[in-house]
Coordinates of C-alpha atoms and ligand atoms in Angstrom, one line a residue:
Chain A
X1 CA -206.6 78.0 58.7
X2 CA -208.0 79.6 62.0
X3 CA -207.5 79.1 65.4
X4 CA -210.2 77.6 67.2
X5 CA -209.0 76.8 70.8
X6 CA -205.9 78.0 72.6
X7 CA -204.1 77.0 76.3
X8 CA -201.1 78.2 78.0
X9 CA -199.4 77.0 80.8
X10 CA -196.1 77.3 83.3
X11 CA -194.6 74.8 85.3
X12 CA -191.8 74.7 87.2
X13 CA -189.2 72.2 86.1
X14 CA -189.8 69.3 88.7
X15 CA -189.7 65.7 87.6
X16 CA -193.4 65.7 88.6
X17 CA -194.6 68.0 85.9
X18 CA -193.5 65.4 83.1
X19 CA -196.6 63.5 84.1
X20 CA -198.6 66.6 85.0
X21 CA -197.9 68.3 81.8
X22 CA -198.6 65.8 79.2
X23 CA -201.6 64.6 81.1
X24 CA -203.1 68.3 80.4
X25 CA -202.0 68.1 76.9
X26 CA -203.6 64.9 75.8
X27 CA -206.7 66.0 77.5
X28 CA -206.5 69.4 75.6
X29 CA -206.1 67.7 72.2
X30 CA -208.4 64.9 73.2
X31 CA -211.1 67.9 71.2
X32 CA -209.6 66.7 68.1
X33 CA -211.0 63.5 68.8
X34 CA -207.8 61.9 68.2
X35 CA -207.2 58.0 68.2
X36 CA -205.6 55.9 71.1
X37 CA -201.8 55.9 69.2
X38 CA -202.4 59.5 68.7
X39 CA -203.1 60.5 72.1
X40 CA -199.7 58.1 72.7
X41 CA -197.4 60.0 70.3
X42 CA -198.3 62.9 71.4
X43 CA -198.0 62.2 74.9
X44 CA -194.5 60.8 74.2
X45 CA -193.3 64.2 72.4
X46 CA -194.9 66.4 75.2
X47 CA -192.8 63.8 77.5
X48 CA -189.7 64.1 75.5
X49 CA -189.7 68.6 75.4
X50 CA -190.9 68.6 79.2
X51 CA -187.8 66.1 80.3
X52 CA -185.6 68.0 78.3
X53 CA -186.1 71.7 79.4
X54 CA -185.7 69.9 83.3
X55 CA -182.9 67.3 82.5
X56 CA -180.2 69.6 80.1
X57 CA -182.1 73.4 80.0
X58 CA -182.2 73.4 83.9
X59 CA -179.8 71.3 85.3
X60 CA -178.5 74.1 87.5
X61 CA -181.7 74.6 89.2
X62 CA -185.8 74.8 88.8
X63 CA -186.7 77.0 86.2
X64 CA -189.8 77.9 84.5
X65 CA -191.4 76.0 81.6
X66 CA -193.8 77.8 79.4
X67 CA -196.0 75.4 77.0
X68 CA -198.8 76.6 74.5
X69 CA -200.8 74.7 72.5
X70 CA -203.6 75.7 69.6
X71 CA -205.8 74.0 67.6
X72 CA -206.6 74.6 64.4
X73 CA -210.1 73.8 61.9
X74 CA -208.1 71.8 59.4
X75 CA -207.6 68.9 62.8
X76 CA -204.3 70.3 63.8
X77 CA -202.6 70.4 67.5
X78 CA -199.7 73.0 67.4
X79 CA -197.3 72.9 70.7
X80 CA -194.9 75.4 71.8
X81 CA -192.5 74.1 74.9
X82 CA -190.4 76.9 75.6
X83 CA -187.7 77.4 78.3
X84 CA -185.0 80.3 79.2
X85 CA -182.5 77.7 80.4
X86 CA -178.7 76.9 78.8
X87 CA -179.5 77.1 75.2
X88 CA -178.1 74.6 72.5
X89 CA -175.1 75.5 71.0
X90 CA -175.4 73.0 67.9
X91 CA -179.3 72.2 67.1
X92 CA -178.5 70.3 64.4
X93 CA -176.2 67.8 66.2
X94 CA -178.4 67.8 69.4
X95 CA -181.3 66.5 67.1
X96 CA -179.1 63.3 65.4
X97 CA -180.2 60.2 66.5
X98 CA -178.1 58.3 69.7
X99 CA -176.5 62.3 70.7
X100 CA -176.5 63.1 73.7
X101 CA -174.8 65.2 76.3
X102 CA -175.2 63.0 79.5
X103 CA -173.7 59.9 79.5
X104 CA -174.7 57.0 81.2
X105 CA -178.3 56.4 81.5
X106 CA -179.5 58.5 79.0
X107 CA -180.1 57.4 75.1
X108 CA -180.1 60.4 73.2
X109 CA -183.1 59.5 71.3
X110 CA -185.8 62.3 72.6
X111 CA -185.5 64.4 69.7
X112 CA -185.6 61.4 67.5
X113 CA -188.7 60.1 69.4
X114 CA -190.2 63.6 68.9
X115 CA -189.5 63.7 64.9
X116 CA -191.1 60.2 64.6
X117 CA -194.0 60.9 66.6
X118 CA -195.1 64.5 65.2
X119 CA -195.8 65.5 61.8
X120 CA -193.4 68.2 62.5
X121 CA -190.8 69.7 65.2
X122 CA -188.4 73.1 65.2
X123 CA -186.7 73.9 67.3
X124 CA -184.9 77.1 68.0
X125 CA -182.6 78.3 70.5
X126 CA -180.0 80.7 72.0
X127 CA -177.1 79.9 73.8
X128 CA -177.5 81.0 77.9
X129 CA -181.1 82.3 76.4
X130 CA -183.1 79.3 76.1
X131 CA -184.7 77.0 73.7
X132 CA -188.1 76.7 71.7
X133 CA -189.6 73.4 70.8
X134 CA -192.1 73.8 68.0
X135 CA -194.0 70.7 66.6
X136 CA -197.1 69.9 65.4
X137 CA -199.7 66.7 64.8
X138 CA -202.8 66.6 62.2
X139 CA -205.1 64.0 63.7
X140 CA -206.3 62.3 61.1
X141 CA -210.3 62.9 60.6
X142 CA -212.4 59.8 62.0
X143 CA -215.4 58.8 60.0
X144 CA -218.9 59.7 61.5
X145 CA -222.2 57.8 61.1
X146 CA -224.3 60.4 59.7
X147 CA -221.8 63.3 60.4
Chain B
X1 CA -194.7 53.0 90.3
X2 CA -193.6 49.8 91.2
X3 CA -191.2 47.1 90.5
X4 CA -192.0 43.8 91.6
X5 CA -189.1 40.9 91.3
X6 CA -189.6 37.6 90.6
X7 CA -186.8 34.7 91.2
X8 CA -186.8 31.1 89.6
X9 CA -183.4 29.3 89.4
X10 CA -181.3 31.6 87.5
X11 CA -184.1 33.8 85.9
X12 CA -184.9 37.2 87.2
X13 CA -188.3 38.5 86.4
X14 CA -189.1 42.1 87.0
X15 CA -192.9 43.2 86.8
X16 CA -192.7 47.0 85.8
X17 CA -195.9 48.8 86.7
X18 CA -197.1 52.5 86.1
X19 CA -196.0 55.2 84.1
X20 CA -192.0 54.9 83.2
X21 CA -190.5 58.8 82.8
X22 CA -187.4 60.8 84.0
X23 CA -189.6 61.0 87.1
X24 CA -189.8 57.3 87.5
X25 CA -187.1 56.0 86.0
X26 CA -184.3 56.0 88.7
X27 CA -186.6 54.3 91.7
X28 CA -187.2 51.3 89.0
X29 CA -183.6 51.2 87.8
X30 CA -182.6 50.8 91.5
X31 CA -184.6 48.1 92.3
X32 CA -183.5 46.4 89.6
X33 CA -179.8 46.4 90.1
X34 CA -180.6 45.4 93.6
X35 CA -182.4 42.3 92.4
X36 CA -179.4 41.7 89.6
X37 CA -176.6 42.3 92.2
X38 CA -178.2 39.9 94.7
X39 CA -179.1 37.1 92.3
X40 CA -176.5 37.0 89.7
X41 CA -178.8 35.7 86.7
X42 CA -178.2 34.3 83.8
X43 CA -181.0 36.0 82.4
X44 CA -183.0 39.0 83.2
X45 CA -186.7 39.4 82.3
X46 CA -188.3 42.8 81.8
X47 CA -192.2 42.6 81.9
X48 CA -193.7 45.6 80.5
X49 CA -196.5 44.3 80.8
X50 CA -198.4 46.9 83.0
X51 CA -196.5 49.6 82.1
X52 CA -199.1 52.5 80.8
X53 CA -196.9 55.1 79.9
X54 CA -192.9 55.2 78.6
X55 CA -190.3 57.7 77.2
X56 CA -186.7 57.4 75.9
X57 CA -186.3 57.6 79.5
X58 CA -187.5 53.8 79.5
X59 CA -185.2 52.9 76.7
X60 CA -181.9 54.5 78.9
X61 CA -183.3 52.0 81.5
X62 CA -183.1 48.9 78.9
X63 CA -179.9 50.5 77.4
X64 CA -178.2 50.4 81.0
X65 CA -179.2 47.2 82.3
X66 CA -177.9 45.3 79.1
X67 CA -174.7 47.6 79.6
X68 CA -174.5 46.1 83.1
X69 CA -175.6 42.7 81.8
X70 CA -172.5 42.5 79.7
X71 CA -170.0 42.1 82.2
X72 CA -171.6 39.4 83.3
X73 CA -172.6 37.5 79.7
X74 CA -176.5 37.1 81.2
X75 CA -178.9 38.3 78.9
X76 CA -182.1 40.7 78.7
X77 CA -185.4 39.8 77.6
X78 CA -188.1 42.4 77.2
X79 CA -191.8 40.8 77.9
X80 CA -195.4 41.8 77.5
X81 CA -194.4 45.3 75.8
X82 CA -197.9 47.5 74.9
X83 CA -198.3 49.0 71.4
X84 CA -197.6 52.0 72.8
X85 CA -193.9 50.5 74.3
X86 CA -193.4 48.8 71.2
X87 CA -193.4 51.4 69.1
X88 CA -190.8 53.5 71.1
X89 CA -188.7 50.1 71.5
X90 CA -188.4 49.8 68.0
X91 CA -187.6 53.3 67.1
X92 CA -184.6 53.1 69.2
X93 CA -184.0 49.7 67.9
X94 CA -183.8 47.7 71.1
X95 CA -184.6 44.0 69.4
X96 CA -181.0 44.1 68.7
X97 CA -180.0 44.3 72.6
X98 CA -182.5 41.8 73.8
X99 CA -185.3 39.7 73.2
X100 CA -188.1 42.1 72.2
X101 CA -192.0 40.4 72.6
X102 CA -194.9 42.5 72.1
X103 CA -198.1 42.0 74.9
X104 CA -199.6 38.7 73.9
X105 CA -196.8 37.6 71.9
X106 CA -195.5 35.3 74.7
X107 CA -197.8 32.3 75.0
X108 CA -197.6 32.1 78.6
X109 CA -193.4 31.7 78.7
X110 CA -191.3 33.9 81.2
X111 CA -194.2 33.8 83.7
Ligands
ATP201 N1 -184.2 72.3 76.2 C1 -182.9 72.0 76.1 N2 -182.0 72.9 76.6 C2 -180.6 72.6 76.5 N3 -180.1 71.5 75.8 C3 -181.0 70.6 75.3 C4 -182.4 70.8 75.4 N4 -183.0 69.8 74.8 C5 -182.1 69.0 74.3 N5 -180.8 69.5 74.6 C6 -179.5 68.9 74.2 O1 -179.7 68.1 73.1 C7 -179.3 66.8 73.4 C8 -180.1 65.7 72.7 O2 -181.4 65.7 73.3 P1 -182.3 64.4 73.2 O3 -183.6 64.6 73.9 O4 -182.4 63.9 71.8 O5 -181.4 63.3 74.0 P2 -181.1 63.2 75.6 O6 -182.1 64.1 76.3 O7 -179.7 63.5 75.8 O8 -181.4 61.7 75.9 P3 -182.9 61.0 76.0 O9 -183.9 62.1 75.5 O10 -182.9 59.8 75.1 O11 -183.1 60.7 77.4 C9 -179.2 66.7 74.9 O12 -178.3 65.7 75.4 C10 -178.9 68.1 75.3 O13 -177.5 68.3 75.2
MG202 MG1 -184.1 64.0 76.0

């Protein structure tokens, strides 16, 4: 499996950039020639990491967000939405369905959303370091009139 | 971004439009609890309808105003709700809050 495209990017962590960034990211994997509900789930999982890392990573203050993607020959997008904000001190109980750690208008369901969506997501993180978001999406591959 | 609000009898309508994030999401809650505070309905109406884009942020939106609703025994409809929408709705399980209808699916009621 190689490599055939790459993109990096930094944002701050404005509100702004959750539009911004998964508009850049659906374009990017648009190469894959991915359908309609593709392009939507991945849009939605790109939403989910970006409004994370600003929500809960930075809430102190704008930080940096630093988001790779790659794609692959066997049709697959692989993201990396990193940040260096407060860290997670449970993973596994941050990523249950309905958990959250602001109350009120919030659901707790990114994570959830993100799992549904993607074929695959990790995440790692560090308390006071920061947090990785790993995931990745095949796009199925679309039948061609005489290739 | 826009919220448009609708008012017949005891129904309030609110047309969503635009792309409903974190970003988005507070300006639209706002108008909405305006329009509820105002109008006291029985039922409230969310139309989806020409909303292109939503998040879990849009499902803390639904989640709230039925918490609101509550107190007050009216209840929530969701309208006009793209695939897209739908799909997230259902994940978090929202037809058990409130009246869930796909895009199409409403035959020309809550209009
Ligand atoms: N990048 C991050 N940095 C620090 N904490 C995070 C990060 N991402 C998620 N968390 C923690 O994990 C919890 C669950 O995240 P999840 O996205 O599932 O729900 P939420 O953000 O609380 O609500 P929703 O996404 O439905 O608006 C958060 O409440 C937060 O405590
Ligand atoms: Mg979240």
């Amino acid at each position: 499996m190689e490599t055939t495209n790459k993109f990096s990017m930094t944002v701050l962590s404005r509100s702004a950039n959750e539009s911004f960034v998964r508009a850049c990211v659906a374009a990017f994997a648009a190469q894959l020639d991915p359908t309609l509900e593709e392009i939507s789930d991945i849009k939605t999982a790109v939403s989910e990491a970006i409004t994370n890392c600003i929500v809960h990573a930075y809430k102190e203050g704008a930080g940096k967000i630093y988001i790779t993607g790659e794609l692959t020959d066997n049709n697959m997008l692989r993201l990396k939405i990193r940040d260096k904000g407060c860290g997670i001190e449970n993973i596994e109980k941050a990523m249950e369905p309905l958990f959250t750690t602001v109350g009120g208008e919030r659901a707790g369901l990114g994570f959830a959303v993100m799992q549904s969506f993607m074929d695959s997501v990790r995440v790692r993180s560090v308390k006071d370091k920061g947090t990785t978001v790993s995931m990745t999406k095949k796009i199925s591959p679309r039948f061609k009139l005489n290739g | 971004m826009s919220v448009e609000i609708n008012v017949t009898g005891e129904v309030v309508t609110a047309y969503l439009s635009g792309e409903l994030d974190h970003h988005t999401a507070k300006e639209m809650r706002e108008s909405i609890d305006l329009a509820v505070e105002l109008n006291m309905p029985t039922l409230l109406v969310l139309d989806f309808g020409n909303i292109s884009f939503m998040d879990s942020s849009g499902i803390g939106l639904v989640m709230g105003r039925y918490r609101n609703l509550l107190k007050t025994g009216a209840q929530l409809h969701i309208a006009n709700a793209p695939p897209q929408i739908y799909k997230v709705m259902r994940l978090a399980g929202l037809e058990r809050l409130a009246k869930l209808e796909r895009k199409g699916e409403n035959n020309g009621n809550n209009q």
